[in-house]
Structure formats: structure tokens, C-alpha cells
Amino acid sequence: MAEITVTEHLLLYQKKSPHATGMFTGLLYDLILSAKIISRRIAKAGLLDILGGTGEINVQGENVQKLDDIANNILTWRMERCGALCAMSSEENAELIRIRPDFPRGDYILIFDPLDGSSNIDVNINVGTIFSILRRPHGNSGDATLEEVLQPGANQVAAGYVLYGPSTMLVFSTGQGVHGFTLDPGVGEFLLSHPNMRIPSQGSIYSVNEGNRKNWSKATREVVDWFHTCRSRDGKIYSSRYVGALVADFHRTLVNGGIYMYPADSAKPQGKLRLMCEAAPLAFLAEQAAGCASDGRGRILERVPEQLHARTPLFIGSADDVAAVERIYGKYEKS
Ligand code: AHM
Ligand code: MG
């Protein structure tokens, strides 16, 4: 098979899309380069003194891991220089990251979780980077305001993730399907390995942190009980899988089908996951791959964030499995 690099793929799609510009392709190129640098640091994490926490607590009230900090700095440093952005937002920073006035800027807004699932780093389990790209309303200039950034996920022009697993994979969509690339460390390039990824309409795996059951509502218990007892179309009993790193759990769901769930509960009434840097980009990929993403009531992509770090419940994966969740919650809302 001819090996297509991600850069060749981007250029090909740039030619096909009347909206794609060299600036947008350049933005993705710098993002991909940052991911390669992060991947190299993670691969050596056990050998260098970069495991463990920094002793700080981030804006989300969580312990900052040294690698969280490293990944955040790598992305921020390179992306603020890329010339395509008018603002950035990172899971690790409370406020919008402004582009320095002496750097060139463009119309795009980049939102990212530099290292998702970072509580897994010390035990050498998968982590990932998630990104979302929005465009500021036409005609505006200067620094993007918070109002310009707080857009529903349906407005994303691109979204994706990098999974640092046994292989490093980049999966993204610019609104023309979902494509997966695997990093060939020898060549130093991401090569197209998973063209046109599609989520099966029903799976046979459910993924949820069942340790939270004591905090779940009656409706959420019924949702999870549904997956304990239902069967897939080919008669399989659903299996349970939970990595605890969203990128890894989502990637499995994208490839094999099934559902990933992080519901709201009495301890986390808004849910745990961040709408803008976690749920919305993965929802964009899910829909591009013929799957669904819901907060239990409706599409994640229609939710307008009320703040930068807004949280949401998330049910994402195979269309039929997500529909089953909405059906059960709907029943409770009516009663
Ligand atoms: P993080 O961004 O601080 O790493 O938190 C998000 C992570 C997800 O990767 C994962 O799906 C979830 O939190 C796991 O949470 P829990 O340990 O509560 O099951
Ligand atoms: Mg995260």
C-alpha cells in the first residue's frame, strides 16, 4: 500500500475544499509537530525525572502532573507562534491564552486538553491530547473575546486527538470524515492507517466508572443496568472496559463501537468532563464517523458553553447505544 503522510493528506483535502486555506493547513501542521514532540517526551518519561506531580493544583482543582505542564508548554509555545490563531484555551489555564502582540495572528481559536488522563502517566497507561478548532466570526480582528470563543461544538472547523498508546496515533476530522494516522517513529511521520473511520451502529462494550454508582440517580442506574442486560445484534452480552483515559476509551469506541459514559452524579452535578476541550471535539469526531454524542438529553454539539471550563455529562459512541440512553432519561423526565 502506498504510504500517505498526514501532510500529504492535508494538502490533498486542502485542494478539495474551497474553504481550506494554507493558514489552516499550517495550523494543523504545527499542532501535529507539537504532538510528535510530546510523544517523544512521554516515551522517555520513565527514564527522565518527569513523572509525578508538580505540587500544584490546576484550575479544575486537580493535581498538576509534571507531564501535564510539559505538554501544555510545548503546545502553547509552538501554537502561539503559528500565525493562525487569535486566542487559545487550555484545560490547564483558567483564562484564555492571549497571543503575544508581537506574534502574527489569524482567525482561528484553538482549544486543547494537553494531556488527558494524566493520572495514568505514572502507571504507564495511555494518555492523549485533545484539540478543537473554531473560527472567530467573520470581520473581527485583534484578540478574540471570551464571547467569540464560547461557541457550540457544531461550529468546529476541525477536531481530533493524539493517543499516546502502544503506537502514537493521530485521529482528526476537518468535517470530511474521520481519518487515523499512526506515527512511524523511524520516519518521524504520521502515516495514514485508518482512512474513513466509522463507528458501528451498535457495539457490545460499555465503558463507565462504576465506582460512582452510589452517587448516581435512579435514571443513571437504569441506563447502566440496561447495558448489563441488553445484547448486541449478534447476540453478544455487553462487556465492560474502562481505561480511565478518555482518549483511549473513545478510541476503542470509535474502532469497535459501543458506548462511553460519564454521567452527572450527586458529587459532580454537571458531570466531570469539560465541554469545550473534551466532550465537543470527541462529539464532532463521533458524528463525523456516523456515531452520536449526547449529554443524556440532546446533542453535545448544540450545547453553548456558558464558560470556558463548563462541564457536561457525556454519552458517546454507537448511535443505537446512545439512543438507548436518551430513551431512558426521557422516560424519567416525563414522569
Ligand atoms: P483529566 O483531564 O484531568 O485527565 O480528567 C479527565 C479524565 C478522562 O480522561 C477520563 O475519562 C476521566 O477523567 C476519568 O475519570 P474518573 O477517574 O473519575 O473515572
Ligand atoms: Mg482531560
GROMACS .gro file of C-alpha atoms and ligand atoms in nm:
model
  355
    1MET     CA    1   0.000   0.000   0.000
    2ALA     CA    2   0.127   0.349  -0.084
    3GLU     CA    3   0.215   0.532   0.235
    4ILE     CA    4   0.043   0.868   0.267
    5THR     CA    5   0.176   1.109   0.527
    6VAL     CA    6  -0.059   1.332   0.719
    7THR     CA    7   0.090   1.635   0.545
    8GLU     CA    8   0.015   1.487   0.202
    9HIS     CA    9  -0.335   1.403   0.321
   10LEU     CA   10  -0.390   1.761   0.442
   11LEU     CA   11  -0.271   1.907   0.113
   12LEU     CA   12  -0.497   1.674  -0.081
   13TYR     CA   13  -0.801   1.779   0.125
   14GLN     CA   14  -0.697   2.143   0.104
   15LYS     CA   15  -0.724   2.116  -0.274
   16LYS     CA   16  -1.068   1.952  -0.247
   17SER     CA   17  -1.217   2.203  -0.003
   18PRO     CA   18  -1.292   2.557  -0.116
   19HIS     CA   19  -1.277   2.672   0.250
   20ALA     CA   20  -0.939   2.524   0.334
   21THR     CA   21  -0.651   2.768   0.326
   22GLY     CA   22  -0.277   2.741   0.365
   23MET     CA   23  -0.315   2.908   0.705
   24PHE     CA   24  -0.543   2.631   0.831
   25THR     CA   25  -0.312   2.360   0.697
   26GLY     CA   26  -0.019   2.536   0.864
   27LEU     CA   27  -0.205   2.541   1.195
   28LEU     CA   28  -0.264   2.166   1.177
   29TYR     CA   29   0.097   2.110   1.076
   30ASP     CA   30   0.224   2.293   1.389
   31LEU     CA   31  -0.024   2.106   1.605
   32ILE     CA   32   0.099   1.775   1.465
   33LEU     CA   33   0.461   1.874   1.523
   34SER     CA   34   0.379   1.960   1.886
   35ALA     CA   35   0.215   1.617   1.925
   36LYS     CA   36   0.529   1.445   1.796
   37ILE     CA   37   0.741   1.634   2.047
   38ILE     CA   38   0.502   1.545   2.332
   39SER     CA   39   0.502   1.181   2.218
   40ARG     CA   40   0.882   1.170   2.237
   41ARG     CA   41   0.880   1.313   2.590
   42ILE     CA   42   0.615   1.065   2.706
   43ALA     CA   43   0.803   0.770   2.557
   44LYS     CA   44   1.101   0.858   2.776
   45ALA     CA   45   0.900   0.959   3.083
   46GLY     CA   46   1.015   0.667   3.299
   47LEU     CA   47   1.379   0.744   3.217
   48LEU     CA   48   1.370   1.116   3.291
   49ASP     CA   49   1.270   1.291   3.610
   50ILE     CA   50   0.932   1.391   3.469
   51LEU     CA   51   0.691   1.153   3.643
   52GLY     CA   52   0.475   1.258   3.937
   53GLY     CA   53   0.314   1.584   4.038
   54THR     CA   54   0.444   1.939   4.037
   55GLY     CA   55   0.279   2.001   4.377
   56GLU     CA   56   0.037   2.248   4.216
   57ILE     CA   57  -0.341   2.230   4.180
   58ASN     CA   58  -0.488   2.340   3.844
   59VAL     CA   59  -0.798   2.544   3.764
   60GLN     CA   60  -1.004   2.223   3.777
   61GLY     CA   61  -0.890   2.155   4.137
   62GLU     CA   62  -0.676   1.860   4.025
   63ASN     CA   63  -0.309   1.780   4.092
   64VAL     CA   64  -0.089   1.903   3.807
   65GLN     CA   65   0.143   1.631   3.680
   66LYS     CA   66   0.486   1.732   3.551
   67LEU     CA   67   0.395   1.594   3.209
   68ASP     CA   68   0.070   1.799   3.207
   69ASP     CA   69   0.288   2.105   3.244
   70ILE     CA   70   0.540   1.992   2.982
   71ALA     CA   71   0.269   1.912   2.725
   72ASN     CA   72   0.092   2.241   2.795
   73ASN     CA   73   0.415   2.439   2.749
   74ILE     CA   74   0.507   2.257   2.427
   75LEU     CA   75   0.167   2.329   2.273
   76THR     CA   76   0.139   2.686   2.396
   77TRP     CA   77   0.491   2.783   2.285
   78ARG     CA   78   0.456   2.650   1.931
   79MET     CA   79   0.093   2.733   1.866
   80GLU     CA   80   0.113   3.097   1.973
   81ARG     CA   81   0.381   3.141   1.708
   82CYS     CA   82   0.193   2.965   1.428
   83GLY     CA   83   0.032   3.283   1.294
   84ALA     CA   84  -0.316   3.133   1.250
   85LEU     CA   85  -0.466   3.195   1.596
   86CYS     CA   86  -0.639   3.484   1.771
   87ALA     CA   87  -0.679   3.300   2.104
   88MET     CA   88  -0.614   2.968   2.274
   89SER     CA   89  -0.763   2.792   2.571
   90SER     CA   90  -0.607   2.504   2.760
   91GLU     CA   91  -0.760   2.278   3.022
   92GLU     CA   92  -0.466   2.379   3.241
   93ASN     CA   93  -0.521   2.757   3.223
   94ALA     CA   94  -0.807   2.938   3.397
   95GLU     CA   95  -0.828   3.219   3.141
   96LEU     CA   96  -0.798   3.249   2.765
   97ILE     CA   97  -0.437   3.242   2.645
   98ARG     CA   98  -0.377   3.564   2.452
   99ILE     CA   99  -0.145   3.568   2.152
  100ARG     CA  100   0.151   3.796   2.222
  101PRO     CA  101   0.110   4.126   2.037
  102ASP     CA  102   0.440   4.084   1.850
  103PHE     CA  103   0.334   3.748   1.700
  104PRO     CA  104   0.134   3.720   1.377
  105ARG     CA  105  -0.228   3.617   1.420
  106GLY     CA  106  -0.517   3.473   1.223
  107ASP     CA  107  -0.887   3.392   1.256
  108TYR     CA  108  -0.872   3.058   1.435
  109ILE     CA  109  -0.925   2.967   1.800
  110LEU     CA  110  -0.753   2.659   1.942
  111ILE     CA  111  -0.888   2.478   2.247
  112PHE     CA  112  -0.698   2.185   2.390
  113ASP     CA  113  -0.651   1.941   2.673
  114PRO     CA  114  -0.273   1.898   2.654
  115LEU     CA  115  -0.258   1.565   2.838
  116ASP     CA  116  -0.586   1.395   2.907
  117GLY     CA  117  -0.598   1.106   3.153
  118SER     CA  118  -0.277   1.222   3.316
  119SER     CA  119  -0.348   1.031   3.636
  120ASN     CA  120  -0.247   0.730   3.420
  121ILE     CA  121   0.104   0.856   3.346
  122ASP     CA  122   0.277   0.711   3.649
  123VAL     CA  123   0.146   0.363   3.571
  124ASN     CA  124   0.246   0.375   3.203
  125ILE     CA  125  -0.108   0.358   3.065
  126ASN     CA  126  -0.243   0.551   2.765
  127VAL     CA  127  -0.284   0.927   2.773
  128GLY     CA  128  -0.383   1.167   2.497
  129THR     CA  129  -0.405   1.522   2.368
  130ILE     CA  130  -0.746   1.651   2.254
  131PHE     CA  131  -0.794   1.956   2.032
  132SER     CA  132  -1.077   2.163   1.892
  133ILE     CA  133  -1.050   2.439   1.632
  134LEU     CA  134  -1.308   2.715   1.595
  135ARG     CA  135  -1.316   3.020   1.375
  136ARG     CA  136  -1.394   3.368   1.503
  137PRO     CA  137  -1.694   3.546   1.349
  138HIS     CA  138  -1.604   3.697   1.013
  139GLY     CA  139  -1.467   4.050   1.008
  140ASN     CA  140  -1.347   4.069   1.370
  141SER     CA  141  -0.984   4.145   1.448
  142GLY     CA  142  -0.745   4.182   1.742
  143ASP     CA  143  -0.760   3.946   2.041
  144ALA     CA  144  -1.064   3.719   2.040
  145THR     CA  145  -1.305   3.794   2.323
  146LEU     CA  146  -1.448   3.526   2.550
  147GLU     CA  147  -1.787   3.567   2.377
  148GLU     CA  148  -1.623   3.483   2.043
  149VAL     CA  149  -1.469   3.170   2.193
  150LEU     CA  150  -1.783   3.036   2.367
  151GLN     CA  151  -1.926   2.871   2.055
  152PRO     CA  152  -2.123   2.547   2.030
  153GLY     CA  153  -1.929   2.242   1.914
  154ALA     CA  154  -2.130   2.237   1.590
  155ASN     CA  155  -1.918   2.538   1.481
  156GLN     CA  156  -1.589   2.346   1.500
  157VAL     CA  157  -1.390   2.352   1.176
  158ALA     CA  158  -1.171   2.066   1.294
  159ALA     CA  159  -1.120   1.846   1.597
  160GLY     CA  160  -0.912   1.547   1.691
  161TYR     CA  161  -0.685   1.374   1.935
  162VAL     CA  162  -0.348   1.214   1.967
  163LEU     CA  163  -0.339   0.886   2.155
  164TYR     CA  164  -0.005   0.802   2.316
  165GLY     CA  165  -0.053   0.425   2.333
  166PRO     CA  166   0.147   0.124   2.216
  167SER     CA  167   0.167   0.331   1.896
  168THR     CA  168   0.110   0.704   1.884
  169MET     CA  169  -0.199   0.776   1.675
  170LEU     CA  170  -0.346   1.096   1.541
  171VAL     CA  171  -0.719   1.091   1.463
  172PHE     CA  172  -0.889   1.401   1.329
  173SER     CA  173  -1.164   1.542   1.116
  174THR     CA  174  -1.196   1.865   0.923
  175GLY     CA  175  -1.561   1.788   0.856
  176GLN     CA  176  -1.488   1.542   0.576
  177GLY     CA  177  -1.493   1.214   0.765
  178VAL     CA  178  -1.256   1.087   1.032
  179HIS     CA  179  -0.908   0.971   0.944
  180GLY     CA  180  -0.650   0.798   1.161
  181PHE     CA  181  -0.271   0.811   1.126
  182THR     CA  182  -0.005   0.610   1.306
  183LEU     CA  183   0.331   0.761   1.393
  184ASP     CA  184   0.615   0.570   1.233
  185PRO     CA  185   0.895   0.657   1.476
  186GLY     CA  186   1.162   0.554   1.223
  187VAL     CA  187   1.038   0.801   0.962
  188GLY     CA  188   0.910   1.054   1.217
  189GLU     CA  189   0.584   1.090   1.022
  190PHE     CA  190   0.219   1.009   1.087
  191LEU     CA  191   0.111   0.769   0.810
  192LEU     CA  192  -0.250   0.714   0.707
  193SER     CA  193  -0.352   0.384   0.869
  194HIS     CA  194  -0.728   0.425   0.932
  195PRO     CA  195  -0.900   0.610   0.643
  196ASN     CA  196  -1.271   0.696   0.679
  197MET     CA  197  -1.331   0.559   1.026
  198ARG     CA  198  -1.694   0.465   1.102
  199ILE     CA  199  -1.847   0.370   1.437
  200PRO     CA  200  -2.066   0.058   1.409
  201SER     CA  201  -2.432   0.147   1.474
  202GLN     CA  202  -2.433  -0.080   1.779
  203GLY     CA  203  -2.147  -0.219   1.983
  204SER     CA  204  -2.106  -0.473   2.262
  205ILE     CA  205  -1.889  -0.275   2.507
  206TYR     CA  206  -1.996  -0.021   2.768
  207SER     CA  207  -1.746   0.197   2.947
  208VAL     CA  208  -1.822   0.380   3.271
  209ASN     CA  209  -1.667   0.430   3.614
  210GLU     CA  210  -1.898   0.203   3.816
  211GLY     CA  211  -1.725   0.315   4.137
  212ASN     CA  212  -1.952   0.620   4.115
  213ARG     CA  213  -2.272   0.413   4.129
  214LYS     CA  214  -2.352   0.520   4.486
  215ASN     CA  215  -2.376   0.879   4.360
  216TRP     CA  216  -2.594   0.804   4.056
  217SER     CA  217  -2.959   0.897   4.014
  218LYS     CA  218  -3.220   0.626   3.963
  219ALA     CA  219  -3.225   0.712   3.590
  220THR     CA  220  -2.846   0.672   3.556
  221ARG     CA  221  -2.859   0.338   3.736
  222GLU     CA  222  -3.124   0.222   3.490
  223VAL     CA  223  -2.907   0.340   3.200
  224VAL     CA  224  -2.610   0.134   3.314
  225ASP     CA  225  -2.830  -0.162   3.409
  226TRP     CA  226  -2.960  -0.154   3.050
  227PHE     CA  227  -2.610  -0.227   2.924
  228HIS     CA  228  -2.566  -0.500   3.187
  229THR     CA  229  -2.859  -0.689   3.044
  230CYS     CA  230  -2.901  -0.598   2.676
  231ARG     CA  231  -2.743  -0.793   2.392
  232SER     CA  232  -2.582  -0.680   2.072
  233ARG     CA  233  -2.745  -0.765   1.739
  234ASP     CA  234  -2.527  -1.073   1.704
  235GLY     CA  235  -2.639  -1.192   2.048
  236LYS     CA  236  -2.332  -1.090   2.249
  237ILE     CA  237  -2.360  -0.984   2.612
  238TYR     CA  238  -2.203  -0.640   2.658
  239SER     CA  239  -1.853  -0.638   2.809
  240SER     CA  240  -1.723  -0.368   3.038
  241ARG     CA  241  -1.398  -0.180   2.959
  242TYR     CA  242  -1.276   0.133   3.136
  243VAL     CA  243  -0.925   0.271   3.091
  244GLY     CA  244  -0.998   0.595   3.276
  245ALA     CA  245  -0.832   0.794   2.999
  246LEU     CA  246  -1.099   0.944   2.776
  247VAL     CA  247  -0.892   0.940   2.457
  248ALA     CA  248  -0.818   0.568   2.496
  249ASP     CA  249  -1.176   0.479   2.589
  250PHE     CA  250  -1.308   0.688   2.300
  251HIS     CA  251  -1.061   0.543   2.052
  252ARG     CA  252  -1.171   0.190   2.137
  253THR     CA  253  -1.534   0.300   2.098
  254LEU     CA  254  -1.460   0.459   1.762
  255VAL     CA  255  -1.295   0.143   1.632
  256ASN     CA  256  -1.512  -0.129   1.793
  257GLY     CA  257  -1.838   0.051   1.868
  258GLY     CA  258  -2.022   0.059   2.200
  259ILE     CA  259  -2.061   0.346   2.441
  260TYR     CA  260  -1.850   0.557   2.677
  261MET     CA  261  -2.040   0.727   2.959
  262TYR     CA  262  -1.952   0.987   3.219
  263PRO     CA  263  -2.287   1.081   3.372
  264ALA     CA  264  -2.360   1.360   3.618
  265ASP     CA  265  -2.390   1.239   3.977
  266SER     CA  266  -2.454   1.381   4.323
  267ALA     CA  267  -2.082   1.458   4.367
  268LYS     CA  268  -2.045   1.607   4.017
  269PRO     CA  269  -2.386   1.755   3.930
  270GLN     CA  270  -2.259   1.896   3.598
  271GLY     CA  271  -2.061   1.582   3.511
  272LYS     CA  272  -1.680   1.566   3.514
  273LEU     CA  273  -1.571   1.621   3.157
  274ARG     CA  274  -1.508   1.962   3.007
  275LEU     CA  275  -1.747   2.062   2.726
  276MET     CA  276  -1.507   2.264   2.513
  277CYS     CA  277  -1.179   2.074   2.535
  278GLU     CA  278  -1.304   1.717   2.582
  279ALA     CA  279  -1.669   1.647   2.500
  280ALA     CA  280  -1.724   1.875   2.198
  281PRO     CA  281  -1.417   1.770   1.993
  282LEU     CA  282  -1.489   1.400   2.051
  283ALA     CA  283  -1.858   1.460   1.971
  284PHE     CA  284  -1.752   1.618   1.640
  285LEU     CA  285  -1.549   1.305   1.558
  286ALA     CA  286  -1.828   1.072   1.670
  287GLU     CA  287  -2.082   1.240   1.443
  288GLN     CA  288  -1.837   1.253   1.152
  289ALA     CA  289  -1.794   0.877   1.199
  290ALA     CA  290  -2.173   0.810   1.199
  291GLY     CA  291  -2.194   0.781   1.577
  292CYS     CA  292  -2.362   1.009   1.834
  293ALA     CA  293  -2.272   1.215   2.139
  294SER     CA  294  -2.530   1.329   2.392
  295ASP     CA  295  -2.550   1.482   2.738
  296GLY     CA  296  -2.838   1.241   2.803
  297ARG     CA  297  -3.098   1.484   2.668
  298GLY     CA  298  -2.963   1.602   2.335
  299ARG     CA  299  -2.665   1.661   2.109
  300ILE     CA  300  -2.342   1.772   2.274
  301LEU     CA  301  -2.264   1.974   1.960
  302GLU     CA  302  -2.563   2.202   2.020
  303ARG     CA  303  -2.464   2.296   2.373
  304VAL     CA  304  -2.349   2.656   2.402
  305PRO     CA  305  -2.080   2.678   2.672
  306GLU     CA  306  -2.164   2.931   2.942
  307GLN     CA  307  -1.799   2.947   3.047
  308LEU     CA  308  -1.458   2.831   2.924
  309HIS     CA  309  -1.436   2.534   3.158
  310ALA     CA  310  -1.804   2.434   3.154
  311ARG     CA  311  -1.861   2.066   3.227
  312THR     CA  312  -2.110   1.822   3.082
  313PRO     CA  313  -2.232   1.466   3.122
  314LEU     CA  314  -2.121   1.264   2.820
  315PHE     CA  315  -2.264   0.958   2.642
  316ILE     CA  316  -2.076   0.890   2.321
  317GLY     CA  317  -2.035   0.613   2.069
  318SER     CA  318  -2.262   0.389   1.861
  319ALA     CA  319  -2.583   0.563   1.752
  320ASP     CA  320  -2.816   0.288   1.883
  321ASP     CA  321  -2.642   0.271   2.220
  322VAL     CA  322  -2.659   0.649   2.270
  323ALA     CA  323  -3.026   0.646   2.162
  324ALA     CA  324  -3.099   0.387   2.435
  325VAL     CA  325  -2.954   0.626   2.694
  326GLU     CA  326  -3.167   0.921   2.573
  327ARG     CA  327  -3.475   0.698   2.574
  328ILE     CA  328  -3.426   0.603   2.941
  329TYR     CA  329  -3.352   0.959   3.058
  330GLY     CA  330  -3.650   1.081   2.853
  331LYS     CA  331  -3.879   0.841   3.038
  332TYR     CA  332  -3.770   0.988   3.374
  333GLU     CA  333  -3.811   1.346   3.254
  334LYS     CA  334  -4.170   1.280   3.151
  335SER     CA  335  -4.263   1.112   3.480
  336AHM     P1  336  -0.819   1.488   3.319
  336AHM     O1  337  -0.842   1.578   3.202
  336AHM     O2  338  -0.791   1.565   3.445
  336AHM     O3  339  -0.718   1.382   3.293
  336AHM     O4  340  -0.962   1.418   3.354
  336AHM     C1  341  -1.035   1.357   3.254
  336AHM     C2  342  -1.029   1.208   3.271
  336AHM     C3  343  -1.069   1.135   3.146
  336AHM     O5  344  -0.958   1.108   3.067
  336AHM     C4  345  -1.129   1.009   3.199
  336AHM     O6  346  -1.223   0.954   3.111
  336AHM     C5  347  -1.190   1.053   3.326
  336AHM     O7  348  -1.122   1.170   3.367
  336AHM     C6  349  -1.171   0.951   3.433
  336AHM     O8  350  -1.231   0.997   3.549
  336AHM     P2  351  -1.254   0.903   3.676
  336AHM     O9  352  -1.119   0.873   3.731
  336AHM    O10  353  -1.341   0.986   3.766
  336AHM    O11  354  -1.325   0.779   3.627
  337MG      MG  355  -0.882   1.592   3.031
   0.00000   0.00000   0.00000
